[in-house]
Tab-separated table of C-alpha atoms and ligand atoms in Angstrom:
chain	number	residue	atom	x	y	z
A	6	UNK	CA	-4.154	-14.325	-5.190
A	7	UNK	CA	-1.492	-14.061	-7.788
A	8	UNK	CA	-0.760	-11.727	-10.692
A	9	UNK	CA	1.315	-13.258	-13.455
A	10	UNK	CA	3.343	-10.994	-15.720
A	11	UNK	CA	5.728	-11.846	-18.525
A	12	UNK	CA	9.354	-11.357	-17.600
A	13	UNK	CA	11.915	-10.195	-20.169
A	14	UNK	CA	15.414	-10.904	-18.843
A	15	UNK	CA	18.508	-10.163	-20.894
A	16	UNK	CA	20.475	-13.219	-22.014
A	17	UNK	CA	22.891	-12.761	-19.122
A	18	UNK	CA	20.055	-12.367	-16.629
A	19	UNK	CA	18.293	-15.455	-18.002
A	20	UNK	CA	21.395	-17.531	-17.254
A	21	UNK	CA	21.364	-16.200	-13.687
A	22	UNK	CA	17.647	-16.925	-13.301
A	23	UNK	CA	18.283	-20.466	-14.512
A	24	UNK	CA	20.976	-20.851	-11.827
A	25	UNK	CA	18.443	-19.754	-9.182
A	26	UNK	CA	16.003	-22.386	-10.490
A	27	UNK	CA	18.632	-25.105	-10.205
A	28	UNK	CA	19.614	-24.052	-6.701
A	29	UNK	CA	16.006	-23.874	-5.567
A	30	UNK	CA	15.322	-27.315	-6.993
A	31	UNK	CA	18.447	-28.757	-5.366
A	32	UNK	CA	17.619	-27.356	-1.932
A	33	UNK	CA	13.972	-28.423	-2.212
A	34	UNK	CA	14.951	-31.975	-3.159
A	35	UNK	CA	17.633	-32.374	-0.536
A	36	UNK	CA	15.219	-31.061	2.087
A	37	UNK	CA	12.518	-33.432	0.918
A	38	UNK	CA	14.927	-36.356	1.081
A	39	UNK	CA	15.947	-35.469	4.621
A	40	UNK	CA	12.361	-35.172	5.811
A	41	UNK	CA	11.346	-38.381	4.108
A	42	UNK	CA	14.186	-40.286	5.747
A	43	UNK	CA	13.359	-38.851	9.119
A	44	UNK	CA	9.735	-39.899	8.738
A	45	UNK	CA	10.720	-43.368	7.585
A	46	UNK	CA	13.213	-43.957	10.406
A	47	UNK	CA	11.525	-42.326	13.366
A	48	UNK	CA	9.947	-45.624	14.467
A	49	UNK	CA	13.298	-47.408	14.390
A	50	UNK	CA	15.142	-44.801	16.410
A	51	UNK	CA	12.636	-44.357	19.177
A	52	UNK	CA	10.955	-41.124	20.140
A	53	UNK	CA	13.841	-39.404	21.965
A	54	UNK	CA	16.909	-40.141	19.890
A	55	UNK	CA	15.989	-38.254	16.726
A	56	UNK	CA	15.704	-34.482	16.831
A	57	UNK	CA	12.817	-33.390	14.738
A	58	UNK	CA	13.553	-32.120	11.243
A	59	UNK	CA	11.752	-28.897	10.459
A	60	UNK	CA	12.288	-25.647	8.591
A	61	UNK	CA	14.381	-24.177	11.408
A	62	UNK	CA	16.806	-27.114	11.530
A	63	UNK	CA	16.952	-27.233	7.758
A	64	UNK	CA	17.692	-23.505	7.567
A	65	UNK	CA	20.673	-24.033	9.874
A	66	UNK	CA	21.895	-26.923	7.791
A	67	UNK	CA	21.492	-24.916	4.632
A	68	UNK	CA	23.782	-22.279	6.130
A	69	UNK	CA	26.369	-24.993	6.893
A	70	UNK	CA	26.018	-26.436	3.448
A	71	UNK	CA	26.589	-23.040	1.892
A	72	UNK	CA	29.758	-22.780	3.946
A	73	UNK	CA	31.041	-25.973	2.376
A	74	UNK	CA	29.745	-25.827	-1.177
A	75	UNK	CA	31.190	-22.988	-3.192
A	76	UNK	CA	28.700	-23.322	-6.036
A	77	UNK	CA	25.755	-23.071	-3.639
A	78	UNK	CA	27.313	-20.121	-1.844
A	79	UNK	CA	27.594	-18.334	-5.183
A	80	UNK	CA	23.795	-18.358	-5.381
A	81	UNK	CA	21.327	-16.336	-3.375
A	82	UNK	CA	20.670	-17.404	0.204
A	83	UNK	CA	17.189	-15.880	0.176
A	84	UNK	CA	16.228	-17.864	-2.940
A	85	UNK	CA	17.515	-21.064	-1.318
A	86	UNK	CA	15.768	-20.365	1.978
A	87	UNK	CA	12.567	-19.701	0.091
A	88	UNK	CA	12.862	-23.188	-1.427
A	89	UNK	CA	12.839	-24.671	2.079
A	90	UNK	CA	9.747	-22.648	2.927
A	91	UNK	CA	8.206	-23.918	-0.278
A	92	UNK	CA	8.859	-27.443	0.921
A	93	UNK	CA	7.387	-26.634	4.313
A	94	UNK	CA	4.238	-25.358	2.653
A	95	UNK	CA	4.031	-28.502	0.536
A	96	UNK	CA	4.177	-30.601	3.715
A	97	UNK	CA	1.645	-28.330	5.384
A	98	UNK	CA	-0.760	-28.943	2.504
A	99	UNK	CA	-0.055	-32.658	2.686
A	100	UNK	CA	-0.720	-32.851	6.440
A	101	UNK	CA	-3.903	-30.824	6.025
A	102	UNK	CA	-5.099	-33.266	3.380
A	103	UNK	CA	-5.068	-30.619	0.641
A	104	UNK	CA	-2.287	-32.228	-1.405
A	105	UNK	CA	-0.384	-35.422	-2.018
A	106	UNK	CA	3.000	-36.166	-0.513
A	107	UNK	CA	5.571	-33.711	-1.983
A	108	UNK	CA	7.392	-34.927	-5.058
A	109	UNK	CA	10.988	-34.452	-6.060
A	110	UNK	CA	11.511	-31.772	-8.683
A	111	UNK	CA	13.059	-33.089	-11.856
A	112	UNK	CA	16.129	-31.429	-13.251
A	113	UNK	CA	15.199	-29.613	-16.405
A	114	UNK	CA	16.394	-26.729	-18.480
A	115	UNK	CA	12.909	-26.223	-19.817
A	116	UNK	CA	11.155	-25.879	-16.485
A	117	UNK	CA	11.933	-24.368	-13.143
A	118	UNK	CA	10.932	-21.800	-10.573
A	119	UNK	CA	12.059	-19.979	-7.483
A	120	UNK	CA	10.598	-17.517	-4.996
A	121	UNK	CA	11.649	-13.925	-4.310
A	122	UNK	CA	10.893	-12.571	-0.883
A	123	UNK	CA	11.109	-8.970	0.396
A	124	UNK	CA	9.907	-7.874	-2.961
A	125	UNK	CA	10.959	-4.609	-4.539
A	126	UNK	CA	9.320	-3.430	-7.754
A	127	UNK	CA	9.382	-0.152	-9.591
A	128	UNK	CA	7.604	1.252	-12.557
A	129	UNK	CA	9.550	2.487	-15.559
A	130	UNK	CA	6.651	3.733	-17.636
A	131	UNK	CA	3.171	2.794	-18.669
A	132	UNK	CA	4.042	-0.643	-19.966
A	133	UNK	CA	7.235	-1.663	-18.211
A	134	UNK	CA	8.205	-2.390	-14.664
A	135	UNK	CA	11.230	-3.882	-12.959
A	136	UNK	CA	11.479	-6.473	-10.243
A	137	UNK	CA	14.564	-6.861	-8.085
A	138	UNK	CA	16.025	-10.366	-8.219
A	139	UNK	CA	18.735	-11.221	-5.657
A	140	UNK	CA	22.230	-11.406	-7.128
A	141	UNK	CA	20.913	-10.475	-10.580
A	142	UNK	CA	19.471	-7.022	-10.201
A	143	UNK	CA	16.463	-5.445	-11.814
A	144	UNK	CA	14.688	-7.542	-14.426
A	145	UNK	CA	12.095	-6.035	-16.699
A	146	UNK	CA	8.547	-7.207	-16.925
A	147	UNK	CA	5.605	-6.134	-18.998
A	148	UNK	CA	2.788	-4.547	-16.980
A	149	UNK	CA	-0.655	-5.734	-17.982
A	150	UNK	CA	-2.363	-5.610	-14.618
A	151	UNK	CA	-3.216	-3.072	-11.930
A	152	UNK	CA	0.023	-1.557	-10.690
A	153	UNK	CA	-1.325	-0.944	-7.205
A	154	UNK	CA	-2.094	-4.632	-6.836
A	155	UNK	CA	1.385	-5.508	-7.972
A	156	UNK	CA	2.919	-3.172	-5.423
A	157	UNK	CA	0.803	-4.760	-2.705
A	158	UNK	CA	2.561	-8.080	-3.270
A	159	UNK	CA	5.041	-9.226	-0.646
A	160	UNK	CA	6.641	-12.027	-2.613
A	161	UNK	CA	6.754	-13.402	-6.123
A	162	UNK	CA	7.525	-16.619	-7.913
A	163	UNK	CA	9.674	-16.548	-11.023
A	164	UNK	CA	8.889	-19.399	-13.372
A	165	UNK	CA	10.488	-20.716	-16.513
A	166	UNK	CA	8.472	-22.812	-18.895
A	167	UNK	CA	9.028	-23.594	-22.536
A	168	UNK	CA	11.457	-20.792	-23.048
A	169	UNK	CA	9.298	-18.079	-21.467
A	170	UNK	CA	9.885	-16.417	-18.129
A	171	UNK	CA	7.083	-15.157	-15.924
A	172	UNK	CA	6.842	-13.508	-12.566
A	173	UNK	CA	3.762	-14.245	-10.449
A	174	UNK	CA	3.188	-11.667	-7.713
A	175	UNK	CA	1.527	-13.032	-4.627
A	176	UNK	CA	-0.955	-10.426	-3.481
A	177	UNK	CA	-2.911	-10.545	-0.266
A	178	UNK	CA	-6.533	-11.570	-0.615
A	179	UNK	CA	-8.750	-8.453	-0.641
A	180	UNK	CA	-10.502	-9.337	2.611
A	181	UNK	CA	-7.284	-10.013	4.460
A	182	UNK	CA	-5.705	-6.884	3.140
A	183	UNK	CA	-7.769	-4.912	5.623
A	184	UNK	CA	-6.485	-6.870	8.607
A	185	UNK	CA	-3.718	-5.309	10.666
A	186	UNK	CA	-1.043	-6.818	8.482
A	187	UNK	CA	0.337	-3.551	7.249
A	188	UNK	CA	-1.427	-2.841	3.987
A	189	UNK	CA	-0.404	0.426	2.349
A	190	UNK	CA	-2.923	3.096	1.425
A	191	UNK	CA	-2.897	6.551	-0.112
A	192	UNK	CA	-5.280	9.302	0.964
A	193	UNK	CA	-6.458	12.321	-0.965
A	194	UNK	CA	-8.825	14.956	0.367
A	195	UNK	CA	-11.106	16.999	-1.786
A	196	UNK	CA	-12.491	20.478	-1.307
A	197	UNK	CA	-15.722	19.089	0.106
A	198	UNK	CA	-15.457	16.988	3.209
A	199	UNK	CA	-14.354	13.690	1.831
A	200	UNK	CA	-11.217	11.629	2.155
A	201	UNK	CA	-10.659	9.336	-0.796
A	202	UNK	CA	-8.586	6.190	-0.268
A	203	UNK	CA	-6.546	4.479	-2.947
A	204	UNK	CA	-8.575	1.288	-2.446
A	205	UNK	CA	-11.722	3.130	-3.501
A	206	UNK	CA	-13.225	3.809	-0.090
A	207	UNK	CA	-14.502	7.245	0.854
A	208	UNK	CA	-14.639	8.758	4.303
A	209	UNK	CA	-17.152	11.536	4.608
A	210	UNK	CA	-16.496	14.080	7.325
A	211	UNK	CA	-19.651	15.109	9.154
A	212	UNK	CA	-21.075	18.513	8.458
A	213	UNK	CA	-24.025	20.501	9.698
A	214	UNK	CA	-27.434	19.051	8.975
A	215	UNK	CA	-29.488	20.710	6.263
A	216	UNK	CA	-31.531	22.447	8.947
A	217	UNK	CA	-28.457	23.696	10.735
A	218	UNK	CA	-26.988	24.932	7.486
A	219	UNK	CA	-30.003	27.043	6.584
A	220	UNK	CA	-30.006	28.376	10.126
A	221	UNK	CA	-26.345	29.243	9.745
A	222	UNK	CA	-27.028	31.073	6.495
A	223	UNK	CA	-30.001	32.945	7.981
A	224	UNK	CA	-27.885	34.057	10.927
A	225	UNK	CA	-25.136	35.285	8.637
A	226	UNK	CA	-27.610	37.254	6.570
A	227	UNK	CA	-29.070	38.761	9.713
A	228	UNK	CA	-25.583	39.643	10.896
A	229	UNK	CA	-24.865	41.552	7.724
A	230	UNK	CA	-27.870	43.764	8.292
A	231	UNK	CA	-27.180	44.439	11.952
A	232	UNK	CA	-25.336	47.477	13.203
A	233	UNK	CA	-21.814	47.083	14.433
A	234	UNK	CA	-21.414	46.902	18.214
A	235	UNK	CA	-25.158	46.474	18.691
A	236	UNK	CA	-26.482	44.053	21.312
A	237	UNK	CA	-28.511	42.127	18.715
A	238	UNK	CA	-25.431	41.617	16.656
A	239	UNK	CA	-23.677	40.184	19.678
A	240	UNK	CA	-26.484	37.689	20.139
A	241	UNK	CA	-26.343	36.638	16.505
A	242	UNK	CA	-22.590	36.132	16.758
A	243	UNK	CA	-23.115	33.939	19.814
A	244	UNK	CA	-25.669	31.789	17.960
A	245	UNK	CA	-23.277	31.385	15.048
A	246	UNK	CA	-20.549	30.372	17.457
A	247	UNK	CA	-22.795	27.641	18.905
A	248	UNK	CA	-23.224	26.141	15.444
A	249	UNK	CA	-19.504	26.301	14.788
A	250	UNK	CA	-18.696	24.584	18.075
A	251	UNK	CA	-21.256	21.883	17.333
A	252	UNK	CA	-19.683	21.190	13.972
A	253	UNK	CA	-16.241	21.307	15.518
A	254	UNK	CA	-17.195	18.692	18.133
A	255	UNK	CA	-18.701	16.422	15.495
A	256	UNK	CA	-15.590	16.697	13.357
A	257	UNK	CA	-13.314	15.969	16.313
A	258	UNK	CA	-15.144	12.733	17.110
A	259	UNK	CA	-15.014	11.711	13.508
A	260	UNK	CA	-11.357	12.626	13.240
A	261	UNK	CA	-10.372	10.531	16.260
A	262	UNK	CA	-12.369	7.510	15.134
A	263	UNK	CA	-11.173	7.676	11.553
A	264	UNK	CA	-7.491	8.112	12.385
A	265	UNK	CA	-7.685	5.208	14.856
A	266	UNK	CA	-9.280	2.941	12.259
A	267	UNK	CA	-6.807	3.927	9.560
A	268	UNK	CA	-3.749	3.587	11.785
A	269	UNK	CA	-4.865	0.197	13.085
A	270	UNK	CA	-5.540	-1.302	9.676
A	271	UNK	CA	-2.595	0.037	7.677
A	272	UNK	CA	1.142	-0.350	7.914
A	273	UNK	CA	1.812	2.571	5.649
A	274	UNK	CA	-0.237	5.647	4.836
A	275	UNK	CA	0.702	8.129	2.148
A	276	UNK	CA	-0.627	11.690	2.057
A	277	UNK	CA	0.201	14.920	0.321
A	278	UNK	CA	2.804	17.059	1.993
A	279	UNK	CA	0.837	20.001	3.348
A	280	UNK	CA	3.820	22.290	3.574
A	281	UNK	CA	4.500	21.919	-0.149
A	282	UNK	CA	0.828	21.887	-1.014
A	283	UNK	CA	0.274	25.221	0.657
A	284	UNK	CA	3.093	26.695	-1.363
A	285	UNK	CA	1.930	25.450	-4.741
A	286	UNK	CA	-1.770	26.188	-4.349
A	287	UNK	CA	-2.993	29.706	-4.530
A	288	UNK	CA	-4.007	30.749	-1.024
A	289	UNK	CA	-7.723	31.279	-0.703
A	290	UNK	CA	-8.973	34.367	1.088
A	291	UNK	CA	-9.857	33.398	4.605
A	292	UNK	CA	-13.505	33.982	5.462
A	293	UNK	CA	-13.775	36.384	8.335
A	294	UNK	CA	-16.784	35.620	10.535
A	295	UNK	CA	-16.792	39.198	11.780
A	296	UNK	CA	-17.300	40.706	8.336
A	297	UNK	CA	-19.347	38.348	6.215
A	298	UNK	CA	-20.034	39.017	2.581
A	299	UNK	CA	-22.751	41.591	2.435
A	300	UNK	CA	-24.780	40.101	-0.370
A	301	UNK	CA	-25.652	36.432	0.036
A	302	UNK	CA	-28.290	35.361	-2.503
A	303	UNK	CA	-28.426	31.702	-1.541
A	304	UNK	CA	-25.879	31.319	1.181
A	305	UNK	CA	-23.635	29.130	-0.925
A	306	UNK	CA	-20.571	31.198	-0.220
A	307	UNK	CA	-21.244	31.289	3.471
A	308	UNK	CA	-21.557	27.504	3.643
A	309	UNK	CA	-18.481	26.947	1.536
A	310	UNK	CA	-16.533	29.399	3.650
A	311	UNK	CA	-17.479	27.628	6.845
A	312	UNK	CA	-16.613	24.208	5.490
A	313	UNK	CA	-13.308	25.332	4.064
A	314	UNK	CA	-12.172	27.067	7.203
A	315	UNK	CA	-12.932	24.106	9.406
A	316	UNK	CA	-11.642	21.472	7.017
A	317	UNK	CA	-8.382	23.313	6.492
A	318	UNK	CA	-7.638	23.159	10.199
A	319	UNK	CA	-9.052	19.644	10.522
A	320	UNK	CA	-6.768	18.189	7.860
A	321	UNK	CA	-3.631	19.369	9.622
A	322	UNK	CA	-4.928	17.959	12.879
A	323	UNK	CA	-5.973	14.782	11.116
A	324	UNK	CA	-2.396	14.214	9.965
A	325	UNK	CA	-0.945	15.011	13.370
A	326	UNK	CA	-3.251	12.527	15.093
A	327	UNK	CA	-2.581	9.911	12.448
A	328	UNK	CA	1.139	10.317	12.909
A	329	UNK	CA	0.795	9.883	16.683
A	330	UNK	CA	-1.201	6.710	16.258
A	331	UNK	CA	1.147	5.039	13.786
A	332	UNK	CA	4.638	3.612	14.247
A	333	UNK	CA	7.270	6.206	13.481
A	334	UNK	CA	8.004	6.751	9.809
A	335	UNK	CA	4.895	4.981	8.549
A	336	UNK	CA	3.033	8.130	7.587
A	337	UNK	CA	4.669	9.292	4.398
A	338	UNK	CA	4.249	12.766	2.956
A	339	UNK	CA	4.755	13.070	-0.765
A	340	UNK	CA	5.142	15.907	-3.216
A	341	UNK	CA	1.579	17.000	-4.053
A	342	UNK	CA	2.497	18.376	-7.479
A	343	UNK	CA	0.041	17.247	-10.172
A	344	UNK	CA	-1.419	14.392	-8.138
A	345	UNK	CA	-4.875	15.290	-9.433
A	346	UNK	CA	-3.719	15.443	-13.058
A	347	UNK	CA	-1.685	12.247	-13.221
A	348	UNK	CA	-3.120	8.953	-14.405
A	349	UNK	CA	-2.858	6.191	-11.821
A	350	UNK	CA	-2.875	3.530	-14.516
A	351	UNK	CA	-0.239	4.804	-16.928
A	352	UNK	CA	1.412	7.801	-15.285
A	353	UNK	CA	0.414	10.205	-18.060
A	354	UNK	CA	0.143	13.731	-16.704
A	355	UNK	CA	-1.920	16.433	-18.367
A	356	UNK	CA	-4.278	19.177	-17.248
A	357	UNK	CA	-6.959	17.805	-19.601
A	358	UNK	CA	-7.002	14.491	-17.768
A	359	UNK	CA	-9.373	15.810	-15.200
A	360	UNK	CA	-12.690	15.917	-16.961
A	361	UNK	CA	-14.585	17.408	-14.073
A	362	UNK	CA	-14.242	17.808	-10.340
A	363	UNK	CA	-15.427	14.232	-9.825
A	364	UNK	CA	-14.360	12.276	-12.892
A	365	UNK	CA	-10.872	11.469	-14.068
A	366	UNK	CA	-10.369	10.317	-17.628
A	367	UNK	CA	-6.869	9.753	-18.966
A	368	UNK	CA	-6.225	11.197	-22.414
A	369	UNK	CA	-3.448	8.697	-23.070
A	370	UNK	CA	-4.858	5.350	-21.966
A	371	UNK	CA	-8.518	6.063	-21.380
A	372	UNK	CA	-8.374	5.058	-17.711
A	373	UNK	CA	-11.486	6.298	-15.945
A	374	UNK	CA	-11.901	6.660	-12.222
A	375	UNK	CA	-13.252	8.832	-9.480
A	376	UNK	CA	-10.889	11.789	-9.580
A	377	UNK	CA	-9.995	11.618	-5.893
A	378	UNK	CA	-9.508	7.852	-5.860
A	379	UNK	CA	-7.172	8.286	-8.808
A	380	UNK	CA	-5.239	10.983	-6.943
A	381	UNK	CA	-5.020	8.770	-3.849
A	382	UNK	CA	-3.495	5.976	-5.924
A	383	UNK	CA	-0.973	8.411	-7.416
A	384	UNK	CA	-0.066	9.556	-3.900
A	385	UNK	CA	0.429	5.968	-2.723
A	386	UNK	CA	2.425	5.131	-5.834
A	387	UNK	CA	4.722	8.085	-5.211
A	388	UNK	CA	5.297	7.088	-1.607
A	389	UNK	CA	6.106	3.493	-2.494
A	390	UNK	CA	8.491	4.575	-5.208
A	391	UNK	CA	10.418	6.900	-2.903
A	392	UNK	CA	10.702	4.280	-0.167
A	393	UNK	CA	12.009	1.599	-2.503
A	394	UNK	CA	14.344	4.046	-4.223
A	395	UNK	CA	15.780	5.170	-0.899
A	396	UNK	CA	16.355	1.562	0.060
A	397	UNK	CA	14.016	1.634	3.030
A	398	UNK	CA	11.959	-1.442	3.563
A	399	UNK	CA	8.388	-0.582	2.885
A	400	UNK	CA	6.551	-1.396	6.034
A	401	UNK	CA	4.332	-4.400	5.759
A	402	UNK	CA	6.428	-6.000	3.065
A	403	UNK	CA	9.161	-7.339	5.268
A	404	UNK	CA	7.843	-10.035	7.558
A	405	UNK	CA	9.517	-10.792	10.887
A	406	UNK	CA	10.008	-14.353	9.634
A	407	UNK	CA	12.319	-13.269	6.845
A	408	UNK	CA	14.405	-11.156	9.212
A	409	UNK	CA	14.727	-14.172	11.492
A	410	UNK	CA	15.907	-16.467	8.756
A	411	UNK	CA	18.502	-13.953	7.640
A	412	UNK	CA	19.870	-13.994	11.174
A	413	UNK	CA	19.932	-17.749	11.210
A	414	UNK	CA	22.016	-17.845	8.131
A	415	UNK	CA	24.432	-15.253	9.382
A	416	UNK	CA	24.888	-17.145	12.651
B	506	LIG	ZN1	-3.543	6.739	-18.401
């Protein structure tokens, strides 16, 4: 999958981009020539005399070539390496019967392209983003597509055609995004028992069954009528405790299973920082099981109190378990300020954005979404922005292959 956005380089940047195109074309062509000659001559030389030409050998030779040719060295090694990978892919498609034999790229000032790996993007505002181009710096592009999808890209191709520049972000296919390749996800939790993920999924924590809930309410009502320190009251308390333990056990199972699934399928998980969250949100009075509210018309408060108390402790435990199950540093905690009021599409932040508990509607751009999904996207967005700003590689965006090729070149 690929998301193409219009790129708006300055005049100086455009000249640099053009240089990258020329270098990429040169490396691609010289690599193609070498492979073609090797294929043509392998029968003449005999099977043992000719070492096989492949991406690894060509990467080494590229490094040597850069040592000799000043003009090539002035360009970006990662752009030039990416051209060799491009060539390798073209041969892969040819061998698999998906494409014709690779063709030489013609020199042209009107057409060209190159690939950026280890992508770093950031959002400036609703309409503009920036992509980091090696040796050139940040180049602006116009955002017309889902920002979250753009940030999920691991590489991009910059193309030049008929005077216009574009950047095409290569995003993982939706099905493969769930594989253990290190997809990034944001999680928001609501006051009920649901975790909302930035990709739209919901995880519902188990609660008491309807029957158990009415039983719980009945017991609480009975408790409020019973005399303190009476034996009957003791029995009622014990029955309430049984229900609480049952719910607790159910939640623990769920918590272990969910954290395992999430940790296994994501390279990066972003959540709200609880320590900050607790400071900014007004503390709610803790329900005391020993002294329940005397008047309970329908038991709503009792149920809510039970859920809140257990969820509050479960969320902290949820994060702890998640952190244990993930590689260090891959659970990111972000500032929770205004996550529920900020638009995931345009970044507009206003209290009126949240139409109701469940629906988010942006007053600036009209973006509509489930309120918690929207918040989860904002949380993820925040985490990705801080990691790229701090210069850390966002996990899942740097493949081992790229690290290896960097070493090859340095050697
Ligand atoms: Zn908006």
